[in-house]
Coordinates of C-alpha atoms in Angstrom, one line a residue:
H25 CA 150.9 141.2 213.2
V26 CA 154.4 142.0 214.4
G27 CA 155.3 144.7 211.9
S28 CA 157.4 145.0 208.8
T29 CA 160.6 142.9 208.6
G30 CA 163.2 142.4 205.8
C31 CA 166.8 141.8 205.0
V32 CA 169.4 143.6 202.9
A33 CA 172.3 141.7 201.4
S34 CA 174.8 142.4 198.6
V35 CA 176.9 140.5 196.1
I36 CA 180.2 141.9 197.6
N37 CA 181.5 143.6 200.7
G38 CA 181.1 147.3 200.4
G39 CA 178.0 146.8 198.3
G40 CA 176.0 149.6 200.0
K41 CA 173.9 147.7 202.5
T42 CA 174.1 150.2 205.4
H43 CA 173.7 153.1 202.9
R44 CA 170.5 151.5 201.6
I45 CA 169.0 151.0 205.1
L46 CA 169.9 154.6 206.2
R47 CA 168.4 156.0 203.0
Q48 CA 165.2 154.1 203.3
V49 CA 164.7 155.5 206.8
A50 CA 165.6 159.0 205.7
E51 CA 163.0 158.9 202.9
R52 CA 160.4 157.8 205.4
Q53 CA 161.3 160.7 207.6
R54 CA 161.3 163.1 204.7
S55 CA 157.8 162.0 203.7
G56 CA 156.6 163.1 207.2
E57 CA 156.5 159.7 208.9
Q58 CA 157.3 159.8 212.6
V59 CA 160.0 157.2 212.8
L60 CA 163.5 157.1 214.4
Y61 CA 166.4 155.0 213.3
Q62 CA 168.4 152.8 215.7
R63 CA 171.2 150.4 215.0
V64 CA 171.6 147.3 217.1
P65 CA 174.7 145.0 216.5
V66 CA 174.5 141.2 216.6
R67 CA 177.9 139.8 217.4
E68 CA 179.3 136.4 218.4
S69 CA 179.0 137.3 222.0
T70 CA 175.3 138.5 221.7
S71 CA 173.0 136.6 224.0
P72 CA 169.2 136.9 224.5
W73 CA 169.9 138.9 227.6
S74 CA 172.2 141.4 225.9
M75 CA 169.9 141.7 222.9
V76 CA 166.9 142.5 225.1
R77 CA 169.0 145.1 226.9
L78 CA 170.1 146.8 223.7
L79 CA 166.7 146.8 222.1
S80 CA 165.0 148.1 225.3
A81 CA 167.6 150.8 225.7
A82 CA 167.2 151.9 222.0
K83 CA 163.4 151.9 222.3
A84 CA 163.5 153.9 225.6
K85 CA 165.9 156.6 224.0
C86 CA 163.5 157.0 221.1
K87 CA 160.4 157.2 223.3
A88 CA 162.1 159.9 225.4
A89 CA 163.1 161.9 222.3
S90 CA 159.8 161.6 220.5
P91 CA 157.0 159.7 222.4
G92 CA 154.8 159.1 219.4
A93 CA 157.5 157.9 217.0
S94 CA 158.0 154.3 215.8
V95 CA 161.5 152.8 215.6
A96 CA 163.3 151.5 212.5
F97 CA 165.7 148.9 214.0
H98 CA 168.8 148.1 211.9
L99 CA 170.1 144.7 213.1
D100 CA 173.7 144.8 211.9
I101 CA 174.8 141.1 211.9
S102 CA 178.5 140.3 212.1
H103 CA 180.4 137.6 210.1
I104 CA 180.4 135.4 213.3
I105 CA 177.1 134.9 214.9
P106 CA 176.1 133.3 218.2
S107 CA 174.8 129.8 218.3
A108 CA 171.4 130.9 219.4
A109 CA 171.0 133.5 216.5
N110 CA 168.2 131.7 214.7
T111 CA 166.2 131.1 217.8
M112 CA 166.6 134.8 219.0
L113 CA 165.6 136.2 215.6
F114 CA 162.7 133.9 215.3
E115 CA 161.3 134.9 218.7
L116 CA 162.0 138.5 218.2
L117 CA 160.8 139.0 214.6
L118 CA 158.0 136.4 214.2
V119 CA 156.8 135.6 217.7
G120 CA 157.3 139.3 218.7
V121 CA 158.6 138.5 222.1
L122 CA 162.3 138.0 223.0
R123 CA 163.0 136.7 226.5
C124 CA 165.9 135.3 228.4
H125 CA 165.5 131.6 228.9
T126 CA 166.5 131.6 232.6
E127 CA 164.8 131.1 235.9
A128 CA 166.4 134.2 237.3
T129 CA 164.1 136.6 238.9
G130 CA 163.6 139.8 236.9
A131 CA 164.9 138.3 233.6
P132 CA 164.2 141.0 230.9
I133 CA 161.7 140.6 228.2
F134 CA 161.4 142.7 225.0
H135 CA 157.9 143.0 223.3
R136 CA 158.1 144.0 219.7
S137 CA 155.6 146.8 218.7
N138 CA 153.8 146.2 215.4
S139 CA 154.6 149.8 214.5
D140 CA 158.3 149.2 214.6
T141 CA 160.3 147.9 211.6
F142 CA 163.3 145.6 211.6
T143 CA 165.8 145.4 208.8
L144 CA 168.6 142.8 209.0
E145 CA 171.9 143.6 207.3
L146 CA 173.4 140.3 206.2
P147 CA 177.2 140.1 206.0
N148 CA 179.3 138.9 203.1
S149 CA 181.4 135.9 204.2
P150 CA 183.3 133.3 202.1
G151 CA 180.8 131.0 200.6
N152 CA 178.0 133.0 202.2
K153 CA 178.5 130.8 205.3
T154 CA 176.9 133.3 207.7
Q155 CA 173.8 133.7 205.5
E156 CA 173.5 129.9 205.2
A157 CA 173.8 129.6 209.0
L158 CA 171.0 132.1 209.4
R159 CA 168.4 129.7 208.2
F160 CA 165.6 131.9 209.6
T161 CA 166.4 134.7 207.2
K162 CA 165.3 132.6 204.2
L163 CA 161.7 133.2 205.4
L164 CA 162.1 137.0 205.1
P165 CA 161.9 139.2 202.0
T166 CA 165.5 140.1 201.0
Q167 CA 166.9 142.9 198.8
V168 CA 170.2 141.8 197.1
L169 CA 172.2 144.9 196.1
C170 CA 174.6 145.0 193.1
V171 CA 177.4 147.5 192.6
Q172 CA 176.6 149.1 189.3
A173 CA 176.0 152.5 187.7
E174 CA 172.3 152.3 188.3
T175 CA 172.7 151.9 192.0
M176 CA 175.3 154.7 192.5
D177 CA 173.7 157.2 194.8
L178 CA 174.9 160.8 194.9
S179 CA 173.4 161.5 198.3
S180 CA 175.2 160.9 201.6
P181 CA 173.1 160.0 204.7
V182 CA 174.1 161.9 207.8
F183 CA 172.7 162.0 211.3
T184 CA 171.2 165.3 212.4
D185 CA 170.6 164.6 216.1
P186 CA 173.7 163.1 217.7
P187 CA 174.0 161.5 220.2
L188 CA 170.7 159.8 219.6
C189 CA 171.4 159.3 215.9
G190 CA 167.8 158.7 215.0
R191 CA 167.1 161.3 212.4
I192 CA 168.8 161.2 209.0
A193 CA 169.3 163.8 206.3
L194 CA 170.3 163.2 202.7
P195 CA 172.6 166.0 201.6
E196 CA 174.4 165.6 198.2
Y197 CA 177.5 163.6 198.1
S198 CA 179.6 166.7 197.5
E199 CA 183.0 164.8 197.7
A200 CA 182.0 162.4 194.9
L201 CA 180.8 165.3 192.8
L202 CA 184.0 167.2 193.2
V203 CA 186.3 164.2 192.5
G204 CA 184.1 163.2 189.5
K205 CA 184.4 166.6 188.0
W206 CA 188.2 166.8 188.4
M207 CA 188.5 163.3 186.9
R208 CA 186.2 164.3 184.0
G209 CA 188.3 167.5 183.4
F210 CA 191.5 165.5 183.4
L211 CA 190.2 163.0 180.8
A212 CA 188.9 165.9 178.7
G213 CA 192.4 167.5 178.6
K214 CA 191.6 170.5 180.7
L215 CA 194.8 170.0 182.7
D216 CA 197.0 169.2 179.7
P217 CA 198.8 172.3 178.5
G218 CA 199.7 170.4 175.3
N219 CA 196.0 170.2 174.4
E220 CA 195.5 173.6 173.0
E221 CA 191.8 173.2 172.4
A222 CA 190.8 171.8 175.8
Y223 CA 193.4 173.2 178.2
D224 CA 192.0 175.5 180.8
P225 CA 194.7 176.9 183.2
N226 CA 191.9 178.1 185.6
F227 CA 190.1 174.8 185.7
S228 CA 188.6 173.8 189.0
G229 CA 186.2 171.1 189.9
S230 CA 184.4 173.4 192.3
L231 CA 183.8 175.9 189.5
D232 CA 182.7 173.3 186.9
F233 CA 179.0 173.9 186.8
E234 CA 178.2 171.3 184.2
P235 CA 176.1 168.6 185.9
I236 CA 177.6 165.2 186.4
T237 CA 175.4 162.1 186.7
S238 CA 175.7 159.2 189.1
E239 CA 176.4 157.0 186.0
E240 CA 179.3 159.2 185.0
C241 CA 180.7 159.2 188.5
F242 CA 180.4 155.4 188.7
E243 CA 182.3 154.9 185.4
L244 CA 185.0 157.3 186.4
L245 CA 185.5 155.8 189.8
Q246 CA 185.4 152.2 188.4
S247 CA 188.1 153.0 185.9
T248 CA 190.4 154.1 188.8
C249 CA 189.4 151.8 191.7
A250 CA 188.4 148.6 189.9
A251 CA 190.6 148.2 186.8
P252 CA 190.0 144.8 185.1
D253 CA 193.7 143.9 185.4
G254 CA 194.1 145.5 188.9
P255 CA 194.2 143.9 192.3
A256 CA 190.5 144.5 193.0
P257 CA 188.7 144.2 189.6
R258 CA 185.2 144.1 191.2
P259 CA 183.8 147.5 192.0
S260 CA 182.9 148.3 195.6
F261 CA 181.2 151.4 197.0
A262 CA 183.4 151.1 200.1
A263 CA 186.5 151.3 197.9
F264 CA 185.0 154.2 196.0
R265 CA 184.2 156.1 199.2
S266 CA 187.8 155.6 200.5
F267 CA 189.2 157.0 197.3
V268 CA 186.7 159.9 197.1
M269 CA 187.2 161.0 200.7
F270 CA 191.0 161.1 200.2
M271 CA 191.1 162.7 196.8
S272 CA 188.4 165.3 197.6
Q273 CA 190.8 166.7 200.3
Q274 CA 193.7 166.8 197.8
F275 CA 191.6 168.6 195.2
R276 CA 190.4 171.1 197.7
L277 CA 194.0 171.8 198.7
V278 CA 194.9 172.3 195.0
E279 CA 192.0 174.7 194.5
S280 CA 193.0 176.8 197.6
Y281 CA 196.8 177.0 196.7
A282 CA 197.4 180.4 195.3
L283 CA 200.5 179.5 193.3
L284 CA 198.6 176.9 191.3
D285 CA 196.3 179.6 189.8
G286 CA 196.6 179.7 186.0
N287 CA 197.3 183.4 185.9
T288 CA 200.0 183.2 188.6
L289 CA 201.7 180.3 186.7
A290 CA 201.7 182.4 183.5
L291 CA 203.3 185.3 185.3
L292 CA 206.1 183.0 186.5
G293 CA 207.2 182.5 182.9
G294 CA 209.6 179.8 181.9
G295 CA 207.0 177.9 180.0
W296 CA 204.7 177.3 183.0
P297 CA 202.6 175.4 183.5
R298 CA 204.4 173.1 181.0

């Protein structure tokens, strides 16, 4: 009677929890559902009073922007939680009413609407200590995400209505596509002048129109960012993103640098580009 509630966890930090929550809301919006996203942090210093204030402010902003819309609350839980976390979450998510336990006049109260949804992002901590401390979450349905080729997503959620940040679009992950195509070209010998069959002096990832799949991108990024004998052998979407955002800028600079054009290099003579 208090609306949809669930948790998202992952097997490793950088496992795509926030991405999954944003994507789920974006897909609901794309299907025509009147729903707005709002993120509410839960930190060590969070109290019932501050939680009520944050929830009420988020609800009010959404109501002002779109009076008939429901709210998809994203409770972003930190590694260190307040001592009252289980009580607060139980009252909010199951009872449906969160109030400050004080005799002070005018103590705020938040009433949960049954049209609103709450998704808890559970942190990864050593030994899963935070999740173990959040005993209440064991009562909730939980998605546990794994970092693997099947879960690699080539869309990139972006907010389209700042500063509210309630509406989310899903454009393609152009940076990952560009980096993936450059890496694929490198492995295929397109950048190796000694490979007479494959070498392409005019190769550019932006002009490579052969589709690349999410599985291909994952394997290419894993080979670079999570080598079995490297310092971080377990793949992480956060590590992938850091690499992709850096390298996409470098590849774009290469593509825009006139002196690296294949024809220009050939005119220079002297065995270029060898």
